[in-house]
Coordinates of C-alpha atoms in Angstrom, one line a residue:
Chain A
M44 CA -223.4 -81.9 -178.2
H45 CA -222.5 -85.6 -178.2
Q46 CA -219.5 -84.8 -180.3
I47 CA -218.3 -82.0 -178.0
L48 CA -218.5 -84.3 -175.1
E49 CA -216.5 -86.9 -176.9
F50 CA -213.8 -84.5 -177.8
S51 CA -213.8 -83.0 -174.3
I52 CA -213.1 -86.4 -172.8
I53 CA -210.3 -87.1 -175.3
G54 CA -208.9 -83.7 -174.5
L55 CA -208.9 -84.3 -170.8
A56 CA -207.3 -87.7 -171.3
S57 CA -204.4 -86.3 -173.4
G58 CA -204.0 -83.5 -170.9
S59 CA -203.5 -86.0 -168.2
V60 CA -200.1 -86.9 -169.7
Y61 CA -199.0 -83.3 -169.3
V62 CA -200.0 -83.4 -165.6
L63 CA -197.5 -86.1 -164.7
A64 CA -194.6 -84.4 -166.4
A65 CA -195.6 -81.0 -165.1
L66 CA -195.7 -82.4 -161.5
G67 CA -192.1 -83.5 -162.0
F68 CA -191.2 -80.0 -163.2
V69 CA -193.0 -78.3 -160.3
I70 CA -191.5 -80.4 -157.5
I71 CA -188.0 -79.6 -158.6
F72 CA -188.7 -75.9 -159.1
K73 CA -190.4 -75.6 -155.8
S74 CA -187.6 -77.0 -153.7
S75 CA -184.6 -75.7 -155.5
S76 CA -185.8 -73.0 -158.0
V77 CA -184.2 -74.8 -160.8
F78 CA -186.1 -74.6 -164.1
N79 CA -185.5 -78.0 -165.5
F80 CA -185.2 -77.7 -169.3
A81 CA -184.1 -81.3 -169.6
L82 CA -187.6 -82.5 -168.6
G83 CA -188.8 -83.5 -172.1
E84 CA -185.5 -85.2 -172.9
M85 CA -185.8 -87.2 -169.7
M86 CA -189.2 -88.4 -170.9
M87 CA -187.8 -89.3 -174.3
I88 CA -184.9 -91.3 -172.8
A89 CA -187.2 -93.2 -170.5
A90 CA -189.4 -94.0 -173.5
Y91 CA -186.4 -95.3 -175.5
L92 CA -185.2 -97.4 -172.5
C93 CA -188.6 -99.0 -172.4
F94 CA -188.4 -99.6 -176.2
A95 CA -184.9 -101.0 -176.0
T96 CA -185.8 -103.5 -173.3
T97 CA -189.2 -104.5 -174.7
V98 CA -188.7 -104.5 -178.4
Q99 CA -184.9 -104.7 -179.1
M100 CA -184.1 -107.2 -176.3
Q101 CA -187.5 -108.9 -176.4
L102 CA -187.9 -108.9 -172.6
G103 CA -191.6 -108.1 -172.3
W104 CA -193.2 -104.8 -171.5
Q105 CA -193.1 -105.3 -167.7
A106 CA -189.3 -105.5 -167.8
G107 CA -189.4 -102.5 -170.1
V108 CA -191.4 -100.4 -167.7
L109 CA -189.1 -101.4 -164.8
V110 CA -185.9 -100.6 -166.7
A111 CA -187.3 -97.3 -167.9
V112 CA -188.3 -96.2 -164.4
V113 CA -185.1 -97.4 -162.7
G114 CA -183.0 -96.0 -165.5
S115 CA -184.8 -92.7 -165.5
V116 CA -184.3 -92.3 -161.7
L117 CA -180.6 -93.2 -162.0
I118 CA -180.1 -90.7 -164.8
A119 CA -182.0 -88.0 -162.8
L120 CA -179.8 -88.7 -159.7
A121 CA -176.6 -88.7 -161.8
V122 CA -177.4 -85.3 -163.4
E123 CA -178.3 -83.8 -160.0
R124 CA -175.4 -85.2 -158.1
T125 CA -172.6 -84.7 -160.6
M126 CA -173.7 -81.5 -162.4
L127 CA -176.1 -79.6 -160.2
Q128 CA -174.9 -80.1 -156.6
P129 CA -171.4 -78.8 -157.3
L130 CA -173.0 -75.7 -158.6
L131 CA -175.3 -75.0 -155.6
G132 CA -174.9 -71.5 -154.4
K133 CA -174.1 -70.2 -157.9
P134 CA -176.8 -68.1 -159.5
V135 CA -179.8 -70.2 -160.4
I136 CA -179.4 -69.3 -164.1
V137 CA -176.2 -71.3 -164.3
L138 CA -178.0 -74.4 -163.1
V139 CA -180.8 -73.8 -165.5
M140 CA -178.3 -73.6 -168.4
V141 CA -176.8 -76.9 -167.3
T142 CA -180.2 -78.5 -167.6
L143 CA -180.6 -77.1 -171.1
G144 CA -177.2 -78.5 -172.0
V145 CA -178.0 -81.9 -170.5
G146 CA -181.2 -81.9 -172.6
S147 CA -179.4 -81.3 -175.9
I148 CA -176.8 -84.0 -175.1
M149 CA -179.6 -86.5 -174.3
R150 CA -181.3 -85.7 -177.6
G151 CA -178.1 -86.1 -179.5
L152 CA -177.2 -89.4 -177.9
A153 CA -180.7 -90.8 -178.5
G154 CA -180.3 -89.8 -182.2
L155 CA -177.0 -91.6 -182.3
V156 CA -178.2 -94.8 -180.6
W157 CA -181.8 -95.1 -182.0
G158 CA -181.7 -93.1 -185.2
P159 CA -184.1 -90.3 -186.2
D160 CA -187.0 -92.5 -187.3
I161 CA -190.1 -93.1 -185.3
V162 CA -190.3 -96.4 -183.4
Q163 CA -193.3 -97.9 -181.8
L164 CA -193.8 -99.5 -178.5
P165 CA -195.8 -102.7 -178.6
D166 CA -199.5 -102.4 -177.6
F167 CA -199.5 -103.0 -173.9
L168 CA -202.5 -100.8 -173.3
P169 CA -205.7 -102.4 -174.5
R170 CA -206.9 -101.1 -177.9
A171 CA -210.6 -101.8 -177.5
P172 CA -212.4 -98.5 -177.2
V173 CA -214.0 -97.7 -173.9
F174 CA -217.6 -96.5 -173.7
I175 CA -218.9 -94.1 -171.1
G176 CA -222.6 -94.2 -171.8
D177 CA -222.5 -93.9 -175.6
V178 CA -219.4 -91.7 -175.6
L179 CA -216.5 -93.4 -177.2
I180 CA -212.9 -93.1 -176.0
P181 CA -210.0 -94.7 -177.8
G182 CA -208.8 -97.6 -175.6
R183 CA -205.1 -96.7 -175.3
L184 CA -206.0 -93.1 -174.3
A185 CA -208.5 -94.2 -171.7
W186 CA -206.2 -96.8 -170.1
G187 CA -203.2 -94.5 -170.4
S188 CA -205.0 -91.7 -168.5
L189 CA -206.3 -94.1 -165.9
V190 CA -202.7 -95.1 -165.2
V191 CA -201.7 -91.5 -165.1
G192 CA -204.5 -90.7 -162.7
L193 CA -203.3 -93.5 -160.3
I194 CA -199.7 -92.3 -160.4
A195 CA -200.7 -88.7 -159.9
G196 CA -203.0 -89.7 -157.0
A197 CA -200.2 -91.7 -155.4
F198 CA -197.8 -88.8 -155.8
M199 CA -200.3 -86.4 -154.2
A200 CA -200.8 -88.7 -151.2
Y201 CA -197.0 -89.0 -150.9
Y202 CA -196.5 -85.3 -151.1
H203 CA -199.2 -84.4 -148.6
F204 CA -199.1 -87.2 -146.1
S205 CA -195.6 -88.8 -145.9
R206 CA -192.9 -87.4 -143.8
A207 CA -190.6 -87.1 -146.8
G208 CA -193.4 -85.1 -148.5
L209 CA -193.5 -82.9 -145.4
A210 CA -189.7 -82.3 -145.6
I211 CA -190.0 -81.4 -149.3
R212 CA -192.8 -79.0 -148.5
A213 CA -190.7 -77.4 -145.7
T214 CA -187.7 -77.1 -148.0
S215 CA -189.9 -75.4 -150.6
S216 CA -191.4 -73.0 -148.1
D217 CA -188.1 -71.9 -146.5
Q218 CA -184.7 -73.5 -147.1
V219 CA -182.9 -71.8 -144.2
T220 CA -185.5 -72.8 -141.6
A221 CA -185.8 -76.3 -143.0
E222 CA -182.1 -76.7 -142.6
S223 CA -182.3 -75.5 -139.0
M224 CA -184.9 -78.3 -138.4
G225 CA -182.1 -80.7 -139.3
I226 CA -183.4 -81.4 -142.8
N227 CA -180.6 -82.2 -145.2
I228 CA -181.7 -80.0 -148.1
R229 CA -179.2 -81.5 -150.5
Q230 CA -180.8 -84.8 -149.8
I231 CA -184.2 -83.3 -150.5
F232 CA -182.9 -81.9 -153.9
S233 CA -181.8 -85.4 -154.8
L234 CA -185.1 -86.8 -153.7
T235 CA -187.1 -84.4 -155.8
W236 CA -185.0 -85.4 -158.9
A237 CA -185.5 -89.0 -158.1
I238 CA -189.3 -88.5 -157.9
T239 CA -189.2 -86.5 -161.2
G240 CA -187.4 -89.5 -162.7
V241 CA -190.3 -91.7 -161.8
L242 CA -192.9 -89.2 -163.1
V243 CA -191.2 -88.5 -166.4
A244 CA -190.6 -92.2 -167.0
A245 CA -194.4 -92.8 -166.6
S246 CA -195.4 -89.9 -168.8
G247 CA -192.7 -90.7 -171.4
I248 CA -193.8 -94.3 -171.7
I249 CA -197.5 -93.5 -172.0
L250 CA -196.8 -90.8 -174.5
G251 CA -194.5 -93.1 -176.5
A252 CA -197.2 -95.8 -176.4
L253 CA -199.8 -93.3 -177.8
N254 CA -197.7 -91.5 -180.4
G255 CA -194.5 -93.5 -181.0
I256 CA -191.0 -92.4 -180.1
T257 CA -188.6 -90.1 -181.8
P258 CA -185.6 -88.2 -180.5
T259 CA -187.7 -85.1 -180.5
L260 CA -190.4 -86.5 -178.3
G261 CA -189.1 -84.2 -175.7
L262 CA -190.5 -81.2 -177.5
V263 CA -193.8 -82.0 -175.8
A264 CA -192.1 -80.4 -172.8
L265 CA -193.0 -77.0 -174.3
N266 CA -196.6 -77.8 -173.8
V267 CA -195.8 -78.9 -170.3
L268 CA -194.1 -75.6 -169.8
A269 CA -197.3 -73.9 -170.9
V270 CA -199.2 -76.0 -168.3
V271 CA -196.7 -75.0 -165.6
M272 CA -196.8 -71.3 -166.4
L273 CA -200.6 -71.4 -166.5
S274 CA -200.8 -72.9 -163.0
G275 CA -198.2 -70.6 -161.7
L276 CA -194.9 -72.6 -161.3
T277 CA -195.4 -73.5 -157.6
S278 CA -198.8 -75.1 -157.2
V279 CA -199.0 -78.9 -157.1
G280 CA -202.7 -79.0 -157.2
G281 CA -202.9 -76.2 -159.8
V282 CA -200.8 -78.2 -162.2
V283 CA -203.5 -80.9 -162.4
V284 CA -206.2 -78.4 -163.3
A285 CA -204.0 -76.6 -165.8
G286 CA -202.7 -79.8 -167.4
L287 CA -206.2 -81.1 -168.0
F288 CA -207.3 -77.6 -169.2
I289 CA -204.4 -77.3 -171.8
G290 CA -205.1 -80.8 -173.1
W291 CA -208.8 -79.9 -173.4
V292 CA -208.1 -76.6 -175.2
E293 CA -205.7 -78.2 -177.6
T294 CA -208.1 -81.0 -178.6
M295 CA -211.1 -78.7 -179.0
V296 CA -209.1 -76.3 -181.1
G297 CA -207.7 -79.1 -183.2
A298 CA -211.1 -80.6 -183.7
Y299 CA -213.0 -77.4 -184.6
L300 CA -210.4 -75.0 -186.0
G301 CA -207.9 -77.4 -187.5
A302 CA -204.4 -78.5 -186.6
A303 CA -202.7 -75.3 -187.6
W304 CA -204.5 -73.5 -184.8
Q305 CA -203.8 -76.3 -182.4
N306 CA -200.1 -75.4 -182.2
F307 CA -200.5 -71.9 -180.8
V308 CA -203.9 -71.4 -179.3
P309 CA -202.9 -73.0 -175.9
Y310 CA -199.9 -70.6 -175.7
L311 CA -202.2 -67.7 -176.5
V312 CA -204.4 -68.7 -173.6
V313 CA -201.4 -68.9 -171.4
L314 CA -200.2 -65.5 -172.6
L315 CA -203.6 -63.9 -171.9
V316 CA -203.7 -65.4 -168.4
M317 CA -200.2 -64.2 -167.7
T318 CA -201.0 -60.6 -168.7
V319 CA -203.9 -60.6 -166.3
K320 CA -202.4 -62.6 -163.5
P321 CA -198.6 -62.8 -163.8
T322 CA -198.3 -65.3 -160.9
G323 CA -200.4 -67.8 -162.9
L324 CA -203.8 -69.1 -161.9
F325 CA -202.7 -70.8 -158.7
G326 CA -199.2 -69.4 -158.1
E327 CA -198.3 -68.0 -154.8
R328 CA -197.0 -64.5 -154.4
R329 CA -193.9 -64.6 -152.2
I330 CA -193.5 -61.7 -149.9
E331 CA -189.9 -61.2 -148.7
R332 CA -189.6 -59.4 -145.5
I333 CA -186.7 -57.1 -145.5
Chain B
M220 CA -172.1 -77.3 -114.0
A221 CA -170.6 -78.2 -117.3
Q222 CA -169.8 -75.7 -120.0
L223 CA -172.2 -76.4 -122.9
L224 CA -171.2 -73.7 -125.3
E225 CA -167.8 -72.0 -125.5
V226 CA -167.3 -69.2 -127.9
E227 CA -163.8 -67.9 -128.3
S228 CA -162.7 -64.7 -130.0
L229 CA -165.4 -64.9 -132.7
S230 CA -165.2 -62.4 -135.5
L231 CA -167.4 -62.1 -138.6
S232 CA -167.3 -59.6 -141.4
F233 CA -169.1 -59.1 -144.6
G234 CA -166.7 -57.4 -147.0
G235 CA -165.8 -54.2 -145.1
I236 CA -168.5 -54.4 -142.5
T237 CA -167.7 -56.0 -139.2
A238 CA -170.7 -57.7 -137.7
L239 CA -168.9 -59.4 -134.8
S240 CA -165.4 -58.8 -133.5
D241 CA -163.6 -60.8 -130.9
V242 CA -166.7 -62.1 -129.0
S243 CA -166.0 -64.7 -126.3
T244 CA -168.4 -66.2 -123.9
I245 CA -169.2 -69.4 -122.0
V246 CA -172.7 -70.7 -121.5
Q247 CA -173.1 -73.1 -118.6
E248 CA -175.4 -76.1 -119.0
G249 CA -178.8 -75.5 -117.6
S250 CA -178.5 -71.7 -117.5
I251 CA -180.3 -68.9 -119.3
T252 CA -178.1 -66.5 -121.1
A253 CA -179.4 -63.3 -122.7
V254 CA -177.7 -61.5 -125.5
I255 CA -178.7 -57.9 -125.6
G256 CA -177.6 -54.7 -127.4
P257 CA -178.9 -51.9 -129.6
N258 CA -180.2 -52.6 -133.1
G259 CA -177.5 -53.7 -135.4
A260 CA -175.2 -54.8 -132.5
G261 CA -174.7 -58.2 -134.0
K262 CA -177.0 -60.3 -131.9
T263 CA -178.7 -62.2 -134.7
S264 CA -175.4 -62.6 -136.5
F265 CA -174.1 -64.2 -133.3
F266 CA -177.1 -66.6 -133.4
N267 CA -176.5 -67.3 -137.1
V268 CA -172.9 -68.2 -136.6
I269 CA -173.8 -70.7 -133.8
S270 CA -176.6 -72.3 -135.8
G271 CA -174.5 -72.5 -138.9
F272 CA -175.9 -70.0 -141.4
Y273 CA -172.9 -67.7 -141.3
R274 CA -169.3 -68.9 -141.4
P275 CA -167.2 -66.7 -139.0
T276 CA -164.0 -65.0 -140.2
S277 CA -162.1 -66.3 -137.2
G278 CA -162.6 -67.8 -133.8
T279 CA -164.0 -71.0 -132.5
V280 CA -167.3 -72.3 -131.3
R281 CA -167.3 -75.5 -129.2
F282 CA -170.5 -77.3 -128.3
D283 CA -170.3 -79.9 -125.6
G284 CA -166.5 -79.9 -126.1
C285 CA -166.5 -80.4 -129.9
D286 CA -165.7 -77.8 -132.5
I287 CA -168.9 -77.4 -134.5
L288 CA -167.8 -74.7 -137.0
A289 CA -167.1 -77.2 -139.7
L290 CA -170.6 -78.8 -139.5
P291 CA -173.5 -77.7 -141.7
A292 CA -176.6 -76.3 -140.1
N293 CA -178.6 -79.5 -140.3
A294 CA -175.9 -81.5 -138.6
R295 CA -175.8 -78.9 -135.8
S296 CA -179.5 -79.3 -135.2
Q297 CA -179.0 -83.0 -135.1
R298 CA -176.5 -82.5 -132.2
G299 CA -179.2 -80.6 -130.3
I300 CA -179.0 -77.0 -131.2
A301 CA -182.5 -75.6 -131.9
R302 CA -183.6 -72.1 -132.5
T303 CA -186.5 -69.8 -133.2
F304 CA -186.4 -66.8 -135.5
Q305 CA -186.9 -63.1 -135.1
N306 CA -189.5 -62.9 -137.9
I307 CA -191.3 -66.1 -137.1
A308 CA -190.2 -68.7 -139.7
L309 CA -193.1 -71.2 -139.5
F310 CA -194.0 -73.1 -142.7
N311 CA -197.1 -71.6 -144.1
G312 CA -199.7 -73.8 -145.6
M313 CA -199.1 -76.4 -143.0
T314 CA -200.9 -77.2 -139.8
V315 CA -199.6 -76.6 -136.3
L316 CA -198.9 -80.3 -135.8
E317 CA -197.0 -80.6 -139.1
N318 CA -194.9 -77.6 -138.2
I319 CA -194.0 -79.1 -134.8
K320 CA -193.3 -82.5 -136.3
L321 CA -190.7 -81.0 -138.6
G322 CA -188.8 -80.0 -135.4
A323 CA -188.4 -83.6 -134.6
H324 CA -187.2 -84.5 -138.1
A325 CA -183.6 -84.5 -137.0
Q326 CA -184.1 -87.2 -134.4
L327 CA -185.7 -89.8 -136.6
R328 CA -183.5 -92.7 -137.7
T329 CA -185.2 -93.2 -141.0
N330 CA -184.0 -90.7 -143.6
V331 CA -186.2 -89.2 -146.3
F332 CA -185.3 -91.9 -148.8
S333 CA -186.3 -94.8 -146.5
A334 CA -189.2 -92.9 -145.2
S335 CA -190.4 -92.5 -148.8
L336 CA -190.8 -96.1 -149.2
Y337 CA -192.9 -96.0 -146.0
L338 CA -191.6 -99.2 -144.7
G339 CA -193.1 -100.6 -141.5
W340 CA -190.6 -99.2 -139.1
A341 CA -190.7 -95.7 -140.7
R342 CA -194.4 -95.8 -140.2
R343 CA -194.1 -96.9 -136.6
E344 CA -191.5 -94.3 -135.9
E345 CA -193.9 -91.7 -137.4
E346 CA -196.8 -92.8 -135.1
D347 CA -194.6 -92.8 -132.0
L348 CA -193.5 -89.4 -133.0
T349 CA -197.0 -88.0 -133.3
R350 CA -198.0 -89.5 -129.9
R351 CA -194.8 -88.1 -128.3
I352 CA -195.5 -84.6 -129.7
D353 CA -199.1 -84.7 -128.5
D354 CA -198.1 -85.9 -125.0
E355 CA -195.1 -83.8 -124.4
V356 CA -194.9 -80.7 -126.6
I357 CA -198.5 -79.8 -127.5
S358 CA -199.9 -80.2 -124.0
F359 CA -196.8 -78.5 -122.4
L360 CA -197.4 -75.4 -124.5
D361 CA -201.2 -75.5 -124.3
L362 CA -201.6 -75.9 -128.0
T363 CA -204.1 -78.7 -128.0
A364 CA -207.0 -76.6 -129.1
I365 CA -205.2 -75.4 -132.3
R366 CA -203.3 -78.6 -133.0
D367 CA -204.9 -79.2 -136.5
R368 CA -205.3 -75.6 -137.5
S369 CA -203.4 -74.0 -140.3
I370 CA -200.6 -71.7 -139.3
E371 CA -202.0 -68.8 -141.3
G372 CA -204.3 -66.6 -139.4
L373 CA -203.1 -67.6 -135.9
P374 CA -202.5 -64.7 -133.7
Y375 CA -198.9 -63.5 -133.4
G376 CA -198.4 -64.6 -129.8
L377 CA -199.6 -68.2 -130.7
Q378 CA -197.3 -68.3 -133.7
K379 CA -194.4 -67.5 -131.4
R380 CA -195.5 -70.3 -129.1
V381 CA -195.7 -72.8 -132.0
E382 CA -192.2 -71.8 -133.0
L383 CA -191.0 -72.6 -129.5
A384 CA -192.9 -75.9 -129.6
R385 CA -191.2 -76.8 -132.9
A386 CA -187.8 -76.1 -131.3
L387 CA -188.6 -78.1 -128.2
A388 CA -189.8 -81.1 -130.3
M389 CA -186.1 -81.3 -131.3
R390 CA -185.4 -82.0 -127.6
P391 CA -182.6 -79.5 -127.8
R392 CA -179.7 -79.3 -125.5
L393 CA -179.2 -75.7 -126.5
L394 CA -182.4 -73.7 -127.2
M395 CA -181.8 -70.4 -129.0
V396 CA -184.8 -68.0 -129.0
D397 CA -184.6 -64.8 -131.0
E398 CA -186.9 -62.1 -129.6
P399 CA -189.5 -64.3 -127.8
F400 CA -191.2 -61.3 -126.2
A401 CA -191.3 -58.9 -129.2
G402 CA -194.8 -57.6 -129.9
M403 CA -196.4 -59.3 -127.0
N404 CA -198.6 -57.9 -124.3
N405 CA -197.8 -58.3 -120.6
S406 CA -199.7 -61.5 -120.0
E407 CA -198.3 -63.1 -123.1
K408 CA -194.8 -62.1 -122.0
A409 CA -195.4 -63.6 -118.6
A410 CA -196.6 -66.9 -120.1
M411 CA -193.6 -67.0 -122.5
A412 CA -191.2 -66.4 -119.7
Q413 CA -192.8 -69.3 -117.8
Y414 CA -192.5 -71.6 -120.8
I415 CA -188.8 -70.7 -121.2
R416 CA -188.1 -71.3 -117.5
R417 CA -189.9 -74.6 -117.6
S418 CA -188.0 -75.6 -120.7
V419 CA -184.9 -75.4 -118.6
R420 CA -186.3 -77.0 -115.5
E421 CA -188.4 -79.8 -117.1
W422 CA -186.7 -80.4 -120.4
G423 CA -183.1 -79.9 -119.3
A424 CA -182.5 -77.3 -122.0
T425 CA -179.9 -74.6 -121.9
V426 CA -181.3 -71.3 -123.2
L427 CA -179.6 -68.5 -125.2
L428 CA -182.0 -65.7 -125.9
I429 CA -182.1 -62.3 -127.6
D430 CA -184.6 -59.7 -126.7
H431 CA -185.0 -56.0 -126.1
D432 CA -187.3 -56.2 -123.1
M433 CA -185.0 -55.4 -120.2
E434 CA -187.5 -56.2 -117.5
M435 CA -188.1 -59.7 -118.8
I436 CA -184.4 -60.3 -119.4
M437 CA -183.3 -59.1 -116.0
G438 CA -185.9 -61.3 -114.3
L439 CA -185.2 -64.4 -116.4
S440 CA -181.5 -64.7 -117.1
D441 CA -178.5 -66.0 -115.2
Q442 CA -176.0 -64.3 -117.4
V443 CA -176.2 -61.3 -119.8
V444 CA -173.9 -60.6 -122.7
V445 CA -174.0 -57.1 -124.1
L446 CA -173.0 -56.4 -127.7
N447 CA -172.5 -53.0 -129.4
F448 CA -171.3 -52.6 -132.9
G449 CA -170.2 -56.2 -132.9
R450 CA -168.1 -55.9 -129.8
M451 CA -168.8 -57.5 -126.4
I452 CA -168.9 -54.5 -124.1
A453 CA -170.1 -56.3 -120.9
T454 CA -170.9 -59.7 -119.5
G455 CA -172.0 -60.9 -116.1
N456 CA -175.1 -61.4 -114.0
P457 CA -178.0 -59.0 -114.7
D458 CA -177.3 -56.7 -111.8
A459 CA -173.7 -56.2 -112.6
V460 CA -174.6 -55.5 -116.3
R461 CA -177.3 -53.1 -115.4
K462 CA -174.8 -50.9 -113.5
D463 CA -172.0 -51.2 -116.0
P464 CA -171.1 -47.7 -117.3
A465 CA -170.3 -49.0 -120.8
V466 CA -173.8 -50.5 -121.1
I467 CA -175.5 -47.4 -119.9
D468 CA -173.4 -45.4 -122.4
A469 CA -174.4 -47.7 -125.3
Y470 CA -178.1 -47.5 -124.5
L471 CA -178.4 -43.9 -123.4
G472 CA -175.3 -42.2 -124.7
T473 CA -173.0 -40.0 -122.6
E474 CA -173.3 -36.3 -122.3

């Protein structure tokens, strides 16, 4: 029993990293229907930016985090402004393919600049294990998920209570009406990309700190995709539940059935849910009046 | 009275279908103009051209003396053109207050980026806004009791009123209402007509409205524009239009 509890907490903690990235995915998808396939690569680039500043330039981890966040936001805005905005009004699939291309370019560039081998961020998360009662949690994971929780909480507050959050929600709900309210929806698209830049930077750095960084770090986005599908693409609150759940399933399966199972059981769960409830657990069914 | 809106030989077609052809009209500031016509006559298309969702094939639209056709929809609402929609386009999942607040979005000086950082003055502006909406719009439209309720589940008549509130929060110079009386009972209709009249008198708005309810329209409007198959077949004061043979023909058919 004690062991199950321990694995469960570890699972939830590792799921929390998915939550951040998945929030970044959902906020773009909700406002502009663009499926952002470059999400994982954006995480990877942010992690490398942090590595370059902290380790290669020896500037300390605070500078590393700052450079990664600012850089990630600038890259997100550049992609959105130069590649996606000119294509607005084209079929969404075109925009989706652009994100796929941008992702491969990022992966290639990272390979050229930093090479294929794994690099490590310095330990800026405390290593000492944290005990809840007599349940042990590895220190980096505990602190990492605490940071994630704070960022996700801040994001939720922003999304639900600020005026910009209100404008984003309005754009997600109905673009035409939002525009007639005087909301500049192009500005909203840029804003959602900028927010995603912050979220992926945070999740990329934490993931890099936990597992090291390689150019293929972005593949974790496949798990994020599973999270997003499970929650139903459009639910901000649902992503939190689904992210924690996928992390938990993954860890439990890995612990009791072995690593081979770990790779596909989460997807199996997603598949099962999708066959029963195609809109995902928390997805909304949009009814178009014609 | 000044001319607030001047529409000149406006035409709009989608492929081979002509939605509007050669429509011209002038709306005087402070007046109520009704656009009527059978289904598919082009009334909502006419609204969509003015609010910026459709780009006309030819013609000009001047608002307060400036050509607005090159402006995107959000810039037009910033100049004071507000509208409501035929199929109630409120934002679901939000409260009544949040919906109305969005109407005032256009007027705030802080844009979404500076508001994101939630600097002091953005916050002050936000608080002033909430107070202003409470004092002016919510009490004016008698929505105090449902201010914090979610839009979903509100009765139809109330939803229509919230939509009007959202448009008024924009402090519009031109208020376009698409079928305000549709699906309402008589007392709701009378109340809505009263709100529209007071919007003109107390808010200084100029109203352009679409509806099918002849009784309400004849009692409310200063000018009536009649469309049929995209053409303007009559215009003038309600009495003149009522007697116009072309209008009677369009509505009843000739023998």
